[in-house]
Structures are given as structure tokens and as C-alpha cells.
Coordinates of C-alpha atoms in Angstrom, one line a residue:
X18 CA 0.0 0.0 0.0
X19 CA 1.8 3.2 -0.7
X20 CA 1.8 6.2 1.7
X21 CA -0.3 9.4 1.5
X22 CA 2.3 12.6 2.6
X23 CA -0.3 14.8 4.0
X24 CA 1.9 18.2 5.1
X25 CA 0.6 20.0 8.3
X26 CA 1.4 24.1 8.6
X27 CA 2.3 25.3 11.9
X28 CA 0.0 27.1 14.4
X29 CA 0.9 30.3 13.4
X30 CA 1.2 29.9 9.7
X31 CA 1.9 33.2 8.3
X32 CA 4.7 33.9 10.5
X33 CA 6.8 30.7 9.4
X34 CA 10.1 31.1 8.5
X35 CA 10.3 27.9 7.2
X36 CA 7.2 27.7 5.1
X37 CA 8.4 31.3 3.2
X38 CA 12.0 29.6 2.9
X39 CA 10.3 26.4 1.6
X40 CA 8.0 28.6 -1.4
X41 CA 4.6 26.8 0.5
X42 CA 2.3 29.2 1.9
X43 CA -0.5 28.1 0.1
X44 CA -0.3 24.5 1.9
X45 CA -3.6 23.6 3.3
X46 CA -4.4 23.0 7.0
X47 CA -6.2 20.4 8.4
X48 CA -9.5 21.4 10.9
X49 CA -9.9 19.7 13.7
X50 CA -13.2 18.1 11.8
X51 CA -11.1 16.9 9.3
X52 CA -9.3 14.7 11.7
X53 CA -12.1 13.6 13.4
X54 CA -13.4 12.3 10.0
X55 CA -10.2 10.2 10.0
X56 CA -10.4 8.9 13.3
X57 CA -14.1 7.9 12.4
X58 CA -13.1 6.0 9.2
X59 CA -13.4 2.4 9.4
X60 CA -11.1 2.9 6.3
X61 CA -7.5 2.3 7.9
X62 CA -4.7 4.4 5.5
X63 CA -1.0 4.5 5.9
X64 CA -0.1 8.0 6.3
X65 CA 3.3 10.0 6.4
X66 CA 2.7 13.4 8.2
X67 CA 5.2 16.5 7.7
X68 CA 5.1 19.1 10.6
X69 CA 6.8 22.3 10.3
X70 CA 8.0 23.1 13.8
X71 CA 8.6 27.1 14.5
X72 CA 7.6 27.2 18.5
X73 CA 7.4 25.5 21.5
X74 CA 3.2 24.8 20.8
X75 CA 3.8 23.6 17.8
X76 CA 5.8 20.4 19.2
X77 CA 2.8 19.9 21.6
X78 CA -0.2 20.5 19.1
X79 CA 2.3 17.9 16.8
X80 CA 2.6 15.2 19.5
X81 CA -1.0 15.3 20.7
X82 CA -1.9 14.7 16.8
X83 CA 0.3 12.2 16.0
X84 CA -0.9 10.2 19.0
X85 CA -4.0 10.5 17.9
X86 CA -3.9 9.5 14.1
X87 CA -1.1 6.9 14.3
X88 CA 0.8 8.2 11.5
X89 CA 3.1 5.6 10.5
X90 CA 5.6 8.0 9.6
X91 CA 6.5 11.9 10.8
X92 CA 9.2 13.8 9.3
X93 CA 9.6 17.3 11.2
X94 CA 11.1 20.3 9.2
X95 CA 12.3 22.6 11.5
X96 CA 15.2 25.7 11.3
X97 CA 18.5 25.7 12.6
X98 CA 17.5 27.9 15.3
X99 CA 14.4 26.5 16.7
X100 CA 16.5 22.6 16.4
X101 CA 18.8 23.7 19.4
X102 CA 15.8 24.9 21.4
X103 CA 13.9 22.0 20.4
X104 CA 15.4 18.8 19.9
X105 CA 15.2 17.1 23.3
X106 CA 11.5 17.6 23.4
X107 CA 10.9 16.7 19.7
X108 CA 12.8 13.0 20.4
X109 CA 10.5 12.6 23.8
X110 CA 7.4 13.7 22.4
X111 CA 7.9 11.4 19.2
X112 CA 9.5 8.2 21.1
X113 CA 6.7 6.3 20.1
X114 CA 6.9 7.4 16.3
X115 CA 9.0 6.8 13.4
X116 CA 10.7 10.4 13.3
X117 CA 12.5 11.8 10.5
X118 CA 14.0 15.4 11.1
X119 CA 14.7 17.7 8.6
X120 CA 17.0 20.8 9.4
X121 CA 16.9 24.2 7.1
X122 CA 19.9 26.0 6.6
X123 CA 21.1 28.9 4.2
X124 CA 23.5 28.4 1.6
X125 CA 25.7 30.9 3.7
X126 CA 24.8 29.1 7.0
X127 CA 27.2 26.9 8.8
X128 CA 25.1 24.0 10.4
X129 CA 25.3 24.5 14.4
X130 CA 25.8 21.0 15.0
X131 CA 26.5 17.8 12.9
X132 CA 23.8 15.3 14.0
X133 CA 24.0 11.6 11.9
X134 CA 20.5 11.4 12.2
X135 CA 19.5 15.0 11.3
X136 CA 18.7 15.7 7.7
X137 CA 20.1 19.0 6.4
X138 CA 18.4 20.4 2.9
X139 CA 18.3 24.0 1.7
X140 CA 16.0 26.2 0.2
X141 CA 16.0 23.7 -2.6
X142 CA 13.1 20.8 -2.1
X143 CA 14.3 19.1 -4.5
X144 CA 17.1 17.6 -2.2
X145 CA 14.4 16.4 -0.4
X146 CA 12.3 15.0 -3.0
X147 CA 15.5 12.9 -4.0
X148 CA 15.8 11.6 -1.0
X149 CA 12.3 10.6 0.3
X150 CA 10.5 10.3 -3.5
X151 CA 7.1 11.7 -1.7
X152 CA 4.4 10.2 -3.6
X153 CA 2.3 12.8 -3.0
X154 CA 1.6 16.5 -2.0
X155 CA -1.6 17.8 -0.9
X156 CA -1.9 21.2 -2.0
X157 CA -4.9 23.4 -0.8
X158 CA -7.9 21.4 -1.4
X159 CA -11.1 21.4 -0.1
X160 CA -10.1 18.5 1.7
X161 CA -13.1 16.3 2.7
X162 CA -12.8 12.2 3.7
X163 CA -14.6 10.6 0.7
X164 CA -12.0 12.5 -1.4
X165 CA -9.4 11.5 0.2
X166 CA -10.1 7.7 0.2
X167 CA -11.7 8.2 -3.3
X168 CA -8.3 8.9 -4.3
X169 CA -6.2 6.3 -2.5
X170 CA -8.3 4.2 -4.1
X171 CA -8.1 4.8 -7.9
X172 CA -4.5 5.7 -7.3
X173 CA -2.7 3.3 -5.4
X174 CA -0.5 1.9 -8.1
X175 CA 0.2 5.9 -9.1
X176 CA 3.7 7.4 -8.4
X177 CA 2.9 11.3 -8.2
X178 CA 6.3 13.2 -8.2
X179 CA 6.8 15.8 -5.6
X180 CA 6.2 19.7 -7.4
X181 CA 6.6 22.5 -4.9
X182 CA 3.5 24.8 -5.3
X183 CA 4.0 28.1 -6.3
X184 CA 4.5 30.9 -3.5
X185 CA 1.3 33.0 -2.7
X186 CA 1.7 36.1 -4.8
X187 CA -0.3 38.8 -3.7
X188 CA -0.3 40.2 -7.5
X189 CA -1.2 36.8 -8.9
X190 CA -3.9 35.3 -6.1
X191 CA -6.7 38.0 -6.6
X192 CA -10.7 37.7 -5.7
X193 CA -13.0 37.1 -8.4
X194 CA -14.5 40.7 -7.7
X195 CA -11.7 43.5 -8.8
X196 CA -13.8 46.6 -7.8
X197 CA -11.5 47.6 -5.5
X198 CA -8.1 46.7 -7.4
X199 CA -9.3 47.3 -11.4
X200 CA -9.8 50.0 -12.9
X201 CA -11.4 51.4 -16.3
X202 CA -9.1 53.5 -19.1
X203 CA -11.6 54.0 -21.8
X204 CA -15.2 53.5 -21.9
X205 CA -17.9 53.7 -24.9
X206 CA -21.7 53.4 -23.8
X207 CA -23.6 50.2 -24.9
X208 CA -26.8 49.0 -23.6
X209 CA -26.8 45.7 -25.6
X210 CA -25.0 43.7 -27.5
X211 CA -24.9 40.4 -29.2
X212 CA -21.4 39.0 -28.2
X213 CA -19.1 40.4 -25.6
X214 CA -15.5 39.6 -26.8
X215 CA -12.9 39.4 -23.5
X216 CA -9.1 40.2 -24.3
X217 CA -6.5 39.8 -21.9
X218 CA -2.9 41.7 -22.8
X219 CA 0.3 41.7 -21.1
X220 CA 3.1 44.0 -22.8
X221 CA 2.4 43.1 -26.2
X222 CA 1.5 46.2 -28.0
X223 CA 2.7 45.0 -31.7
X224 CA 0.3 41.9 -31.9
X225 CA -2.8 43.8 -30.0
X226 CA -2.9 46.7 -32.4
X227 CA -2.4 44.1 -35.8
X228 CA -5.2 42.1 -34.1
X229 CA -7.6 45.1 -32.7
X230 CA -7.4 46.6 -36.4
X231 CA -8.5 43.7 -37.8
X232 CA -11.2 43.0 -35.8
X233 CA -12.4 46.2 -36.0
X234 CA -12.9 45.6 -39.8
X235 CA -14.1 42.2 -39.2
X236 CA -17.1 43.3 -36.7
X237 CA -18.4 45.9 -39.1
X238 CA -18.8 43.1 -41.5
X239 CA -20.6 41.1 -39.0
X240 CA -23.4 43.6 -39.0
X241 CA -24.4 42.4 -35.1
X242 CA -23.8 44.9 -32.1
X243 CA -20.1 43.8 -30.1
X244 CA -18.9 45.1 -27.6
X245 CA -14.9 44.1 -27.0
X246 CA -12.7 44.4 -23.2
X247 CA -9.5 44.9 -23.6
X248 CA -7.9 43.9 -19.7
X249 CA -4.3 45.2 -19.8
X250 CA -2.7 43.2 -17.0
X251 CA -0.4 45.7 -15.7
X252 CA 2.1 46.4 -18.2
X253 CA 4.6 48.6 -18.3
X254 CA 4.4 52.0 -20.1
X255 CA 1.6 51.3 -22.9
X256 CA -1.1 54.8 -24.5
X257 CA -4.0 53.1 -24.0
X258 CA -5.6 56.2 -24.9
X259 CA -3.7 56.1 -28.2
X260 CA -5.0 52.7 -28.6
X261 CA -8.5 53.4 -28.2
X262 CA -8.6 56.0 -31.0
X263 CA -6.5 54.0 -33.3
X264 CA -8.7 50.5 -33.3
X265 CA -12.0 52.7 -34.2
X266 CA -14.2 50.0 -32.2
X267 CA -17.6 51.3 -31.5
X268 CA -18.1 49.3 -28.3
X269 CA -15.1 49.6 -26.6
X270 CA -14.1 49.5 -22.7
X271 CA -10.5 49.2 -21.7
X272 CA -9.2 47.8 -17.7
X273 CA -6.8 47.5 -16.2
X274 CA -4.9 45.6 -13.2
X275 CA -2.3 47.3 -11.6
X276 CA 1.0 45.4 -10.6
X277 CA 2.9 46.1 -7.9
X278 CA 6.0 44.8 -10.2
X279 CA 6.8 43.8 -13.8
X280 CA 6.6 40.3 -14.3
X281 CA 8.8 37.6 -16.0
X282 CA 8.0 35.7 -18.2
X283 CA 7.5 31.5 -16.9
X284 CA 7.0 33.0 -13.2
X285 CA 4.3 32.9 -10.7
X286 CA 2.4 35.9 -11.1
X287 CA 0.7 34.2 -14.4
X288 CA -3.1 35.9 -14.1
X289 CA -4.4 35.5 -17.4
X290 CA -7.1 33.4 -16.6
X291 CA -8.3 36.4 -13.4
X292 CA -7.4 39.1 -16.3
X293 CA -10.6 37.5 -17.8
X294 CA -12.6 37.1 -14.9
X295 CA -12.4 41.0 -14.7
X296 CA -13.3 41.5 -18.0
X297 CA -16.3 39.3 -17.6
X298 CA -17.4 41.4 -15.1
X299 CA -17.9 44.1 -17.4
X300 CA -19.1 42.0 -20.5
X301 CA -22.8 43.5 -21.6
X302 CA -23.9 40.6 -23.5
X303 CA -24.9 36.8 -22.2
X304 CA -22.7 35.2 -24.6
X305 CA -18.8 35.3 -24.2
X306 CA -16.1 35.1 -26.4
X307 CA -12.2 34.9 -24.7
X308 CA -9.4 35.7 -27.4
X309 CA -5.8 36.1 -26.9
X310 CA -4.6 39.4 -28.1
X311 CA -2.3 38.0 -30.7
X312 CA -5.1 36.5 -32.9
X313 CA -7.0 37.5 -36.1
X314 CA -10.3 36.1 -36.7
X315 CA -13.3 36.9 -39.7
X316 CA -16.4 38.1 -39.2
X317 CA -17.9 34.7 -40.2
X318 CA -16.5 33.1 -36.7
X319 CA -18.1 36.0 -35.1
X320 CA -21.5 35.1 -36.6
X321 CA -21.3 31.1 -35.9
X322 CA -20.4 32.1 -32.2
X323 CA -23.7 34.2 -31.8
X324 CA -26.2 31.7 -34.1
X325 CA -24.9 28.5 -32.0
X326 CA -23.6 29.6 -28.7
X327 CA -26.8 27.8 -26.8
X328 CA -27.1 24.5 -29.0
X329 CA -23.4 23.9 -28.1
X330 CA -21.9 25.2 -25.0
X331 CA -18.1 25.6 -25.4
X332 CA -16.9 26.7 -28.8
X333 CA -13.7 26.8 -30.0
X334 CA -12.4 27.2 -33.9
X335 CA -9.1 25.8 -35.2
X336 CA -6.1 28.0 -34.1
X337 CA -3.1 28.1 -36.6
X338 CA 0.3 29.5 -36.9
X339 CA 1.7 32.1 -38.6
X340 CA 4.6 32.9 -40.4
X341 CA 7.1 35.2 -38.4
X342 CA 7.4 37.6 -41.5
X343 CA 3.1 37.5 -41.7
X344 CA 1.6 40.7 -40.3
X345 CA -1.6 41.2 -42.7
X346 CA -5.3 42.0 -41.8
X347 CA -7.6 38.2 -41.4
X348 CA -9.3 38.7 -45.0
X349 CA -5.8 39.0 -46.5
X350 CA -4.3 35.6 -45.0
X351 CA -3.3 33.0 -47.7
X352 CA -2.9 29.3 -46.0
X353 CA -1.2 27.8 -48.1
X354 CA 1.6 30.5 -48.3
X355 CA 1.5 32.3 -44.8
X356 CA 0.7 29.2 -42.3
X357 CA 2.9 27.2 -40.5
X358 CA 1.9 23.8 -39.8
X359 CA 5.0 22.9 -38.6
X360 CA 4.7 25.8 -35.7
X361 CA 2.2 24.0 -33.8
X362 CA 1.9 20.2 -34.4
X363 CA 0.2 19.3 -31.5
X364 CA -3.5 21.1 -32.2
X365 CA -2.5 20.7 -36.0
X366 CA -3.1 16.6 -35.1
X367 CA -5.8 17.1 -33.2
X368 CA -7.5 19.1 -35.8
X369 CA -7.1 16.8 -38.3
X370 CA -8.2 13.9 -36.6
X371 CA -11.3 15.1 -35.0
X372 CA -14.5 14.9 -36.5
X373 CA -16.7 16.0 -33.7
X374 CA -14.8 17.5 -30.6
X375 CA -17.8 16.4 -28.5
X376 CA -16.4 12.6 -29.3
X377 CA -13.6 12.8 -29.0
X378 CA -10.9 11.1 -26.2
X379 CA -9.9 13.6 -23.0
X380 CA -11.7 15.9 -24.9
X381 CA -11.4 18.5 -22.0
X382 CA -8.1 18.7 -22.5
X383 CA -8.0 20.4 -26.0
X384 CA -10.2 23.6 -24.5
X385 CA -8.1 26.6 -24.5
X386 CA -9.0 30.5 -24.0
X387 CA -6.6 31.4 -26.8
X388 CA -10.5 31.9 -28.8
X389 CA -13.4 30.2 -26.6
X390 CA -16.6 30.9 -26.2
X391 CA -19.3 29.9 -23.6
X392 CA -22.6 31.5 -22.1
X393 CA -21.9 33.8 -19.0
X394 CA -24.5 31.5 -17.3
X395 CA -22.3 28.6 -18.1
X396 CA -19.3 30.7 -17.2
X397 CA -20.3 31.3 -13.6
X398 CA -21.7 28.1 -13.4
X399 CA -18.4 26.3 -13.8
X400 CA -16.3 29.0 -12.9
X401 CA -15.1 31.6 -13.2
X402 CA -11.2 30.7 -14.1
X403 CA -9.1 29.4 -10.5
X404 CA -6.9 32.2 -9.4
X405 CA -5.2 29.6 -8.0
X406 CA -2.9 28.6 -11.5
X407 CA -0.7 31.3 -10.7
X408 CA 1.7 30.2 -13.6
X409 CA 1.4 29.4 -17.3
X410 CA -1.3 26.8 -18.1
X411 CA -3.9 24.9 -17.5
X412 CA -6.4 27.5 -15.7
X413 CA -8.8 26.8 -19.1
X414 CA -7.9 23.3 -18.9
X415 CA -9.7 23.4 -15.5
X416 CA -13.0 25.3 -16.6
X417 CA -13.1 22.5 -19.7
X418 CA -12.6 19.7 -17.1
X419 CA -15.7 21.1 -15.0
X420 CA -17.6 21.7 -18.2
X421 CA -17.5 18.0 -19.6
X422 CA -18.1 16.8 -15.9
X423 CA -21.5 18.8 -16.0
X424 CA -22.3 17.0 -19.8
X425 CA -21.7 20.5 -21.2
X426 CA -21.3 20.3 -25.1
X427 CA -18.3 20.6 -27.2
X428 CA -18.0 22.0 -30.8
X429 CA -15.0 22.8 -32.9
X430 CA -16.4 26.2 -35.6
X431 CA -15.8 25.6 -38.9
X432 CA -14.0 28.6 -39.3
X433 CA -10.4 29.3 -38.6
X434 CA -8.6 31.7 -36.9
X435 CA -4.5 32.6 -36.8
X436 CA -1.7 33.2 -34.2
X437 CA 0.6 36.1 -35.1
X438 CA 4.2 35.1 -34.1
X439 CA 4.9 36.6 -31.0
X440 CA 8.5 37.7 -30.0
X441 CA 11.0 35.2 -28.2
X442 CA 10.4 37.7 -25.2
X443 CA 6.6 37.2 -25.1
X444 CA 6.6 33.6 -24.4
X445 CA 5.9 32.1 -21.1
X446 CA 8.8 29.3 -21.9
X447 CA 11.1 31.4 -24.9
X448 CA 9.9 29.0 -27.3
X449 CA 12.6 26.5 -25.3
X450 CA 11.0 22.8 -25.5
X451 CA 12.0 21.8 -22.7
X452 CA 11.2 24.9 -20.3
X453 CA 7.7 24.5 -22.0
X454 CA 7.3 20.4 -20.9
X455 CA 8.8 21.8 -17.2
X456 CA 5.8 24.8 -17.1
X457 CA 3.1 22.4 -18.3
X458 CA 4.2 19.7 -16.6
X459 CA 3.8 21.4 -13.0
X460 CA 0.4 22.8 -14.3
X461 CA -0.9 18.9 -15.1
X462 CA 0.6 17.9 -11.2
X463 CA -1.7 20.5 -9.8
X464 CA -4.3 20.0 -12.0
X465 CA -4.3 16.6 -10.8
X466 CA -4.2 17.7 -7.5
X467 CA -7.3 19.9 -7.8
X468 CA -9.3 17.2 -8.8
X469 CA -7.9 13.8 -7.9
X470 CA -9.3 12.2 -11.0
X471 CA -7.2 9.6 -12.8
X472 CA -8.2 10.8 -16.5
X473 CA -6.2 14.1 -15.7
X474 CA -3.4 11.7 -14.3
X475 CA -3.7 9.4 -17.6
X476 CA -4.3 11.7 -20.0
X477 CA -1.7 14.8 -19.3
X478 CA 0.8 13.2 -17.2
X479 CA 0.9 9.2 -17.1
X480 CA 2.5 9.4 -20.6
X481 CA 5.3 12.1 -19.8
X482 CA 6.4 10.5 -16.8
X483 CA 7.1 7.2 -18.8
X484 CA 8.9 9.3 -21.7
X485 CA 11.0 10.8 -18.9
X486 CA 11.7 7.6 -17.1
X487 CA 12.9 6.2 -20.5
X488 CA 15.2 9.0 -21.4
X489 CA 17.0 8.7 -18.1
X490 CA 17.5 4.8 -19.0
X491 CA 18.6 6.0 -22.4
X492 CA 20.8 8.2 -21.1
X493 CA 22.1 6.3 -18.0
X494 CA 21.3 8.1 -15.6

């Protein structure tokens, strides 16, 4: 039977050294009900408890709760400091446990005293990880007993690999309400429209003036009423008010969210997925459309969206890639000559080999906000997007698992839509391969953890571990 980690914060959480030095202040804390669910459980589980020791109550709260649950295994983290003042008690209160202690120290820290049992590690968990090969970490759920056993059930033959969860970032980790943090640049009135079109932009001011152009001249062709939000999230330096004269939309409302700092690109301050929630806020009609703010779509998409947005729920056209040298205006695009098929083979496969996206395998997995579109009723239903992916991916990966969960309907327009090339600067993972797998890769893990269902282990991860695994042998390592 494998063992469940299940990581416990310390009484006083937000003053913890250790947790800030360890990048997990989003871990989730067990209520005393949730124990008590445990102890009631006829179900008896193997489980490996982590405390994180920062004061003399959190030994005894530890030792009263270990007695209690029987863990068959507690490792301790603890600081240099605090494992002087606190090692006698920690071997007496444990004697009846197996205890595992495991010292912080900083790279410039000498360690106060050499102890064969004590485990030293870093800042760096994956010293740690190496050492232990945790099976899994319990990130902040809503943590309830069925789910719990649910999952050691369908999973006991699973190896989850140990991914440190991002750090809170106050910039990143924002309400679903942004009254009091947003603000609005540029406003038309509109009392009604057909189609509110949501666009998120982060310091990319090339691509969102090709792409607002365009659609300018694409929704006069669509003869319906659309109102468009652009949500600038926080760049650096952009005339919005320039903007707004230049795109000659009719319906036009720009907001922003203020940053505290610039971010990086890969980090975890991602917020694309709350830059839309904000913009949803403001959206005037029932149906929603998100688009990235580096594509070009026709009026004819436009039209599909509004005429079938109720018979299918989520809708989402074919996405290609452009040429880096191709800057025109949608109606001028020639595929054959200005798309590269090569850019994105991935979706290009999954394009070609789906019929009927409501048929088709992990289908959940395909929905992406780079041009989706979904009822605002559905929307809130589901969601809105989980501030909680804090870096690149998977936050519309979430709302599409939720959707086919609830029997929602997939559709895949008939019409397609393009990516202009954005600069090696504007991408989350610098167009590196293997930065890209790393990024995605901790987005599946947590994901995975949101949910604890075994397609979103099987489908995203299952397959990458075992390419991984086999590399290594390949390589030797």
C-alpha cells in the first residue's frame, strides 16, 4: 500500500520562516473536523505526516496529533535555530513514532551542529524529494474524507512526483470581484450587444494593435452589435488612450490591473485566466467570447459564435500558426503560403483527426481561452477561471474539465482563426521545448491535485512521466 504525505502548517502559519524559505504558503491546513473524520473512518490508510516546527506549541499540538492518528511516519522540518531549542523535546514527544527530522539551513549558514540522524536540505526541495521520492503532495484542497479515500483508491499503483506549489503572490492570487483593485481607461456606452468579446494583454502592443485593427474591420462586416474588453494586466508603459482612438471599435471598454512589479516571463504571477474574470465582469452581453490578443479572426466566426452559442456550450475554432514575417489584416491571409503547420503540431493533429470535438478522447483537454466561447451563465456556473494557476497553463484546462463533468457540449467552428508570431520575449517558456514540458508539466501535477481524478493523471501526465523515465535509462542516468 503506498503512503499518503499529508503536510501539516504550523500554528501560526503566516509567521513561518520555514514555510516562506520552503516557497509553500499556500499549503492547506487540516480542521480539527477533518481529523475527526479520519479517526471515524473504518477505512485504515497508511499516512506520512510533515510538521513544520517554529515554537514550542507547535511540538505539543504535533505530539497530541500524531498520537492520535497513528501516522506511521513523521518527518519534522524545522530551522536551525528553533532545532537547538527544540530537539530534546521533539525525540521525547515522538519516542513512540517513526521520526524523520529535517534541518533548514542557508547556503551561507554553517550548520550548528552535525547530527548523523539529522537531515540537512536548503531552500531547494528538490534535495528532499530525491531523497524521500514523496508520492504525493496535498496542495490546498477542499479536503473532505470521501475525497481522500476516493483517491487512494483509484491511485494506489500511481507514483505522483513531488512539485513544490508556487508561493502566494499577492499580484497573482486575486478575488474574483476587482472593484476595489481594477480599474477602467476607456469606456464607450452600450446597452446591448450580441457578443461580448474578452481580451486579456500583457506588454504586447505589436500583436494587439495588428489584431484590434482587424477586428475592428471584421465586426463591421458582422453587422451584429459587439462590444470588446481589452484587460491590460499591468504592463509597463503602454497609450492606452492612443489605442483606443487608433482600433475605431464602436463598443469599446479598456481595464486595467495594476502590478505592484513587472513580471517575468515563466513566473508565478501568471493571471491570465483572473485578467478574464475581470473583463467578464464588465461584459454587456450573455454570450462570451475569450481571445488572446495576438489572434485575427473573420467576421464569419463571429457570426457562428452568436447563431450557435446555446445548442453547443463551449466553442472553439481551429487555431493556426503564422509565419514570423506575416503581419496582414484576417481577410488578406493566404494558408497555403502564410501558415505554419510545422509551428504547432500538437493542435495541428488534433485538428485533423477530430470529426466531432464532442467525441472525441480527454476531450477537456483540448479547451483553450486562446478563442473560446461559452454563455456567461455557463461561465459562472463552472467557474469563473481558478486564481489559483498562478503560472502558465492549464487554468482553461480546469474550466473544460468542469464543463465536460457537468455533460456541457463541445464544438469545434468551422472557421479558422491565426496566431501572429509573437517575439521570443513574449513567451511564457522562450519557445525552449524543454522549459515549455517543465511549465506544463507542474500545471498537469496541480491540475491533478485539484481534482484527484485519474483521467487528468492518464491523460496529461501518465505518458510524460514514462517518456521521462525512459530517457533517463537511455541516457544512463
Amino acid at each position: 500500500m503506498s503512503h499518503k504525505h499529508v503536510w501539516i502548517p504550523p500554528i501560526k502559519k503566516l509567521d513561518s520562516e520555514i514555510l516562506q524559505c520552503l516557497n509553500l504558503t499556500n499549503m492547506y491546513s487540516f480542521s480539527e473536523q477533518d481529523f475527526a473524520n479520519l479517526r471515524k473512518s473504518k477505512v485504515k490508510v497508511k499516512i506520512k505526516a510533515a510538521f513544520f516546527v517554529t515554537s514550542l506549541d507547535d511540538v505539543n499540538y504535533y505530539a497530541t496529533i500524531s498520537e492520535t492518528m497513528s501516522f506511521s511516519e513523521v518527518n519534522i522540518f524545522i530551522t536551525s535555530a528553533s532545532l537547538k531549542n527544540f530537539l530534546t523535546l521533539i525525540e521525547k514527544s515522538f519516542k513512540e513514532t517513526t521520526v524523520k527530522i529535517f534541518c533548514l539551513i542557508t547556503c551561507i549558514e554553517h550548520r550548528c551542529f552535525e547530527l548523523p540522524h539529522i537531515h540537512y536540505f536548503t531552500t531547494d526541495l528538490e534535495l528532499y524529494c530525491a531523497q524521500e521520492k514523496i508520492n504525493y503532495y496535498w496542495p490546498a484542497l477542499d479536503f473532505t474524507e470521501t475525497r481522500f479515500f476516493l483517491q487512494k483508491k483509484t491511485d494506489l499503483s500511481r507514483k505522483i512526483q513531488f512539485v513544490p506549489f508556487p508561493a502566494y503572490n499577492s499580484d497573482a492570487c486575486q478575488n474574483t470581484s476587482f472593484s476595489a483593485v481594477g480599474e477602467t481607461l476607456f469606456e464607450t456606452f452600450c446597452a446591448a450587444t450580441d457578443l461580448s468579446i474578452i481580451i486579456p494583454h500583457y506588454d504586447n502592443s505589436v500583436n494587439l494593435m495588428a489584431m484590434l485593427k482587424s477586428l475592428s474591420a471584421e465586426i463591421s462586416l458582422s453587422q451584429y452589435q459587439i462590444d470588446v474588453i481589452l484587460v491590460d494586466d499591468g504592463s509597463p508603459e503602454i497609450d492606452f488612450e492612443k489605442t483606443a482612438k487608433e482600433c475605431s471599435i464602436q463598443n469599446f471598454k479598456i481595464l486595467r490591473l495594476p502590478r505592484t512589479i513587472n513580471r517575468q516571463m515563466g513566473d508565478v504571477s501568471y493571471r491570465a485566466g483572473v485578467a478574464r474574470n475581470f473583463g467578464a465582469e464588465h461584459a454587456v452581453s450573455e454570450k462570451l467570447l475569450f481571445l488572446d490578443c495576438d489572434m485575427l479572426i473573420g467576421h464569419e466566426l463571429i457570426i457562428e459564435v452568436i447563431r450557435s452559442l446555446g445548442q453547443y456550450d463551449l466553442i472553439m475554432p481551429r487555431r493556426y500558426q503564422l509565419h514570423a514575417s506575416v503581419t496582414k489584416k484576417y481577410d488578406e491571409i493566404n494558408f497555403t503560403a502564410d501558415v505554419n503547420l510545422e509551428g504547432t503540431p500538437y493542435w495541428t493533429n488534433f485538428y485533423n483527426q477530430t470529426n466531432d470535438w464532442d467525441l472525441a478522447k480527454y476531450k477537456w483537454k483540448y479547451v483553450s481561452t486562446y478563442c473560446l466561447a461559452i454563455t456567461k451563465n455557463n461561465f459562472y456556473k463552472l467557474g469563473p477561471f481558478s486564481a489559483s494557476f498562478v503560472s502558465y497553463g492549464c487554468e482553461d484546462v480546469d474550466l473544460g474539465f468542469k464543463a465536460y463533468k457537468d455533460n456541457l457540449k463541445f464544438h469545434l467552428a468551422h472557421q479558422n482563426i491565426y496566431h501572429l508570431q509573437p517575439q521570443t520575449s513574449r513567451s511564457e517558456y522562450e519557445f525552449d521545448v524543454a522549459k515549455k514540458e517543465k511549465l506544463s508539466l507542474r500545471a498537469f501535477y496541480y491540475l491533478y491535485q485539484v481534482h484527484l481524478d485519474h483521467e487528468i493523471f492518464d491523460a496529461l501526465i501518465f505518458g510524460k512521466i514514462e517518456l521521462r523515465n525512459s530517457n533517463r535509462k537511455t541516457n544512463g542516468n
